[in-house]
Amino acid sequence: MIAEVIVDISTSEIDKIFDYIAPPELNVSVGDRVKVPFGRQFTEGFVVCLKETSDCKHPLKPIRSKLDRFTAILPEMIELMHRMCREYNLRLVDVLRLFVPAMMRGGRVKEITRHFVTLSDGVTFETALSSLKPNAVNQRAVLSVLSGGGEWAAILGEQYGFSAIAALAEKGLVTVSEVTKRRKPNVKAVADKAVTLNDEQTAAVNAILNGDKDVNLLFGVTGSGKTEIYLSCIEQMLSAGKTAIMLVPEISLTPQMMGRFRARFGDKVAVLHSGLSDGERYDEWLRLLRGEAVIAIGARSAVFAPLKNVGIIIIDEEHDSSYVSENNPRYVTSEVAEMRRAYNGAKLVLGSATPALETFKRARDGEIGLITLRNRVGGVKMPEVKVVDMCLELRSGNNGILSSELVDRLDATLKEGNQSMIFLNRRGFASFMICKKCGKVMKCDDCDVSLTWHKEDNLLKCHYCGRPYVVPDKCPACGESDMRLGRVGTERVIEEIKRRFPAARTLRMDRDTTRKKGSYDEILSAFRMGEADILVGTQMIVKGHDFPNVTLVGILDADMSLYYEDYHSAERTFQLVTQMSGRAGRADKEGVVVLQTYSPRHYVFAYARVNDYEGFYKKEINIRDVTGFPPFTKIVRVLTTSEDEERALGLTKEMLAKVRAYQKEHPDRFVAVAGMKSPVKKIENKYRYQIIMRLTREKEADTLLAVYDIVNEQDKKNASVFVEINPQNMN
Ligand code: ADP
Ligand code: ZN
């Protein structure tokens, strides 16, 4: 038998499939990890196919050994690997690595097994004892321990010597078996409320499981009971003998969330997320592979859970940007989920209160089903949203971070003994330019996206068409000379709050305060326990946290995300405001949201204020259509990085020339093509250059393949080139 093996070495030259002899005594199967000779040494590899003959001209070498006691890669995943490689132009081995726990490679993590000793079947204490010599004191002692049940070999051995156990085993009186000791992530079940689904929820479950569409968008505000729907769908799938994958953004994988699943499904749930130790991750993964656990819950990478017979895949908060992997290998979680869904004939659910525009369009076009939940469970009201014009504040003499409206409400909330959350969007710190007086933001004339300041050459540039603009010395709209580059930090907000309310207890949550393992949960639980009055934070505080005492939410500088140099800006801002609003007034208390902006009349806020997603959708989709942005086009970025700047630049120029030649042949397939330095010119000492193109839907799959060909045929020595589709960020 010949085995096709992908060796576990990631370079473009070696990303091929190699033939090896599979010695019959090894009993190799497709999906096994094996040790193979490669060059002058041995390396690990994955068997992806078995066949009778090889076309290879050189004599083949045999596989040396198998690495695991189980087959690590399911047949489904091998097919998935091929599809992902085609779709995203990835290396085979990079995709395979997604399918197994990282530390398993190189044998850096193993199962912990321990030896357990019992009396052999059919042997009683008395018969065993009578067959021993009277002077075999230790063996007798071991038997007497075992007469009361089994014991760990380590404990017996320490006390009576391992030779005693060996001697008894030799005589067949005792049996030593291997028992796996599982490392268990610490997930506490929360009390499972026995809820009876309401009519809307029952109809939703029914539509998901029995409707005519296999893919459904579950569109419902926070608190409308989506999670209960997920739980119920999974329950029914399990009764039908199938398995389930539940995906949640990393940041929403809170103890509460996981606790609800643990409460309902107990040990049938395995969790996969970055907070686990290597051992825990490996053991959870193995439980899934062996079918001991049948529900995988986790962040993005749990879409690769080694489950057979998947019945349902759920992607909660489907619009979340964390579902798009930004590092190599790049993939889009919902697309991978769709591949697995199709393979298994399963159901796919995309849940969100603020679906990605693209997803909502698919639902409106009838490509996928649309299930709408109109109400919050128990009739909890959405909070009132107050939009504060920060230009007016400025004119009336307040040039601080907090508007007088927000200060007054903070004061009142403190006096009532309720809690407040203040959100600051630091993601928006890419420096756009805004007029302090009239709020005008510098934008590209051609693309309708805000310009980004490039410090090095002191120019404003459009990240979509590459067009440069001179930095204005005064506002082109009103003549004000105070144009600023926006950026405030959470620390400054805390300072300001302390100055105004010295007695208020504050907590800060951002990348700096959550570096230590567990600190994220600690801050959240401290706030939940009422140890602070005001929580100030970035993106991290936005999602899925249910704090019943929060009645005030402040959103500072909502424009920051609005004028981020990204065509998603309006969409992101809408999602953010809606989700932040969802944090106020969850239980019996009504909430208020104070939203500070320099563009109070922007349509995003008009729709977000009244929670009108569909109104926003209609407006925004129209803009995308007119300006030629996704989902009406595809943005493709070819990113070249190298420690040698000349090399990165040269390679980019060569590829750009080829793309332009192709564009000449097919002008109808492109909206724009541009080559430029990346906004962040150097990361980790590697220079970055990029080609950005916008493709029309006209034969877009062919165009994409042509781009892949251009990239693949290039000699990429001393450089890396990656192709990204609709990148989430353009740094
Ligand atoms: P979402 O996931 O849409 O935010 P959840 O499923 O978490 O909504 O529901 C919000 C709250 O309402 C939860 O505390 C949940 O237990 C409760 N809930 C959901 N459905 C019902 C129901 N049918 N009856 C009673 N309580 C419910
Ligand atoms: Zn101005």
Tab-separated table of N, CA, C and O in Angstrom, residues 357-358 567-572 619-633:
chain	number	residue	atom	x	y	z
A	357	LEU	N	-24.395	43.187	6.847
A	357	LEU	CA	-25.211	43.610	5.705
A	357	LEU	C	-25.314	42.508	4.646
A	357	LEU	O	-26.362	42.258	4.076
A	358	GLU	N	-24.198	41.881	4.417
A	358	GLU	CA	-24.144	40.823	3.415
A	358	GLU	C	-25.093	39.680	3.762
A	358	GLU	O	-25.790	39.154	2.898
A	567	TYR	N	-14.888	50.815	4.623
A	567	TYR	CA	-16.247	50.913	4.101
A	567	TYR	C	-17.283	50.311	5.054
A	567	TYR	O	-18.461	50.536	4.947
A	568	HIS	N	-16.793	49.492	6.029
A	568	HIS	CA	-17.688	48.918	7.040
A	568	HIS	C	-18.096	49.937	8.099
A	568	HIS	O	-18.884	49.618	8.959
A	569	SER	N	-17.485	51.108	8.087
A	569	SER	CA	-17.597	52.017	9.230
A	569	SER	C	-19.015	52.216	9.736
A	569	SER	O	-19.285	52.068	10.926
A	570	ALA	N	-19.922	52.546	8.831
A	570	ALA	CA	-21.291	52.822	9.254
A	570	ALA	C	-21.910	51.566	9.865
A	570	ALA	O	-22.542	51.606	10.917
A	571	GLU	N	-21.653	50.447	9.216
A	571	GLU	CA	-22.190	49.174	9.703
A	571	GLU	C	-21.664	48.862	11.100
A	571	GLU	O	-22.414	48.525	12.012
A	572	ARG	N	-20.351	49.015	11.261
A	572	ARG	CA	-19.737	48.754	12.566
A	572	ARG	C	-20.317	49.659	13.644
A	572	ARG	O	-20.576	49.227	14.760
A	619	LYS	N	-30.848	51.945	3.717
A	619	LYS	CA	-30.030	53.115	3.406
A	619	LYS	C	-28.596	52.698	3.045
A	619	LYS	O	-28.040	53.092	2.027
A	620	GLU	N	-28.031	51.863	3.888
A	620	GLU	CA	-26.619	51.527	3.736
A	620	GLU	C	-26.374	50.652	2.501
A	620	GLU	O	-25.386	50.822	1.792
A	621	ILE	N	-27.290	49.744	2.242
A	621	ILE	CA	-27.085	48.827	1.110
A	621	ILE	C	-27.138	49.619	-0.195
A	621	ILE	O	-26.419	49.333	-1.145
A	622	ASN	N	-27.944	50.655	-0.172
A	622	ASN	CA	-28.043	51.519	-1.332
A	622	ASN	C	-26.726	52.263	-1.574
A	622	ASN	O	-26.236	52.360	-2.700
A	623	ILE	N	-26.129	52.740	-0.497
A	623	ILE	CA	-24.841	53.429	-0.611
A	623	ILE	C	-23.769	52.473	-1.144
A	623	ILE	O	-22.989	52.810	-2.027
A	624	ARG	N	-23.770	51.268	-0.620
A	624	ARG	CA	-22.783	50.288	-1.073
A	624	ARG	C	-22.952	50.004	-2.564
A	624	ARG	O	-21.977	49.848	-3.299
A	625	ASP	N	-24.191	49.947	-2.977
A	625	ASP	CA	-24.486	49.664	-4.375
A	625	ASP	C	-23.947	50.794	-5.257
A	625	ASP	O	-23.224	50.569	-6.224
A	626	VAL	N	-24.277	52.019	-4.873
A	626	VAL	CA	-23.896	53.176	-5.674
A	626	VAL	C	-22.377	53.368	-5.711
A	626	VAL	O	-21.797	53.677	-6.742
A	627	THR	N	-21.730	53.135	-4.561
A	627	THR	CA	-20.287	53.374	-4.512
A	627	THR	C	-19.481	52.137	-4.909
A	627	THR	O	-18.261	52.199	-4.999
A	628	GLY	N	-20.158	51.023	-5.117
A	628	GLY	CA	-19.446	49.834	-5.572
A	628	GLY	C	-18.617	49.145	-4.508
A	628	GLY	O	-17.455	48.798	-4.708
A	629	PHE	N	-19.207	48.963	-3.315
A	629	PHE	CA	-18.522	48.241	-2.251
A	629	PHE	C	-19.254	46.934	-1.938
A	629	PHE	O	-20.387	46.747	-2.367
A	630	PRO	N	-18.617	46.027	-1.196
A	630	PRO	CA	-19.284	44.765	-0.858
A	630	PRO	C	-20.627	45.023	-0.191
A	630	PRO	O	-20.736	46.036	0.504
A	631	PRO	N	-21.628	44.193	-0.357
A	631	PRO	CA	-21.587	42.907	-1.074
A	631	PRO	C	-21.744	43.010	-2.589
A	631	PRO	O	-21.893	41.978	-3.237
A	632	PHE	N	-21.678	44.193	-3.144
A	632	PHE	CA	-21.839	44.305	-4.599
A	632	PHE	C	-20.526	44.099	-5.336
A	632	PHE	O	-20.495	43.893	-6.539
A	633	THR	N	-19.448	44.206	-4.605
A	633	THR	CA	-18.134	43.912	-5.177
A	633	THR	C	-17.374	43.074	-4.156
A	633	THR	O	-17.850	42.879	-3.042
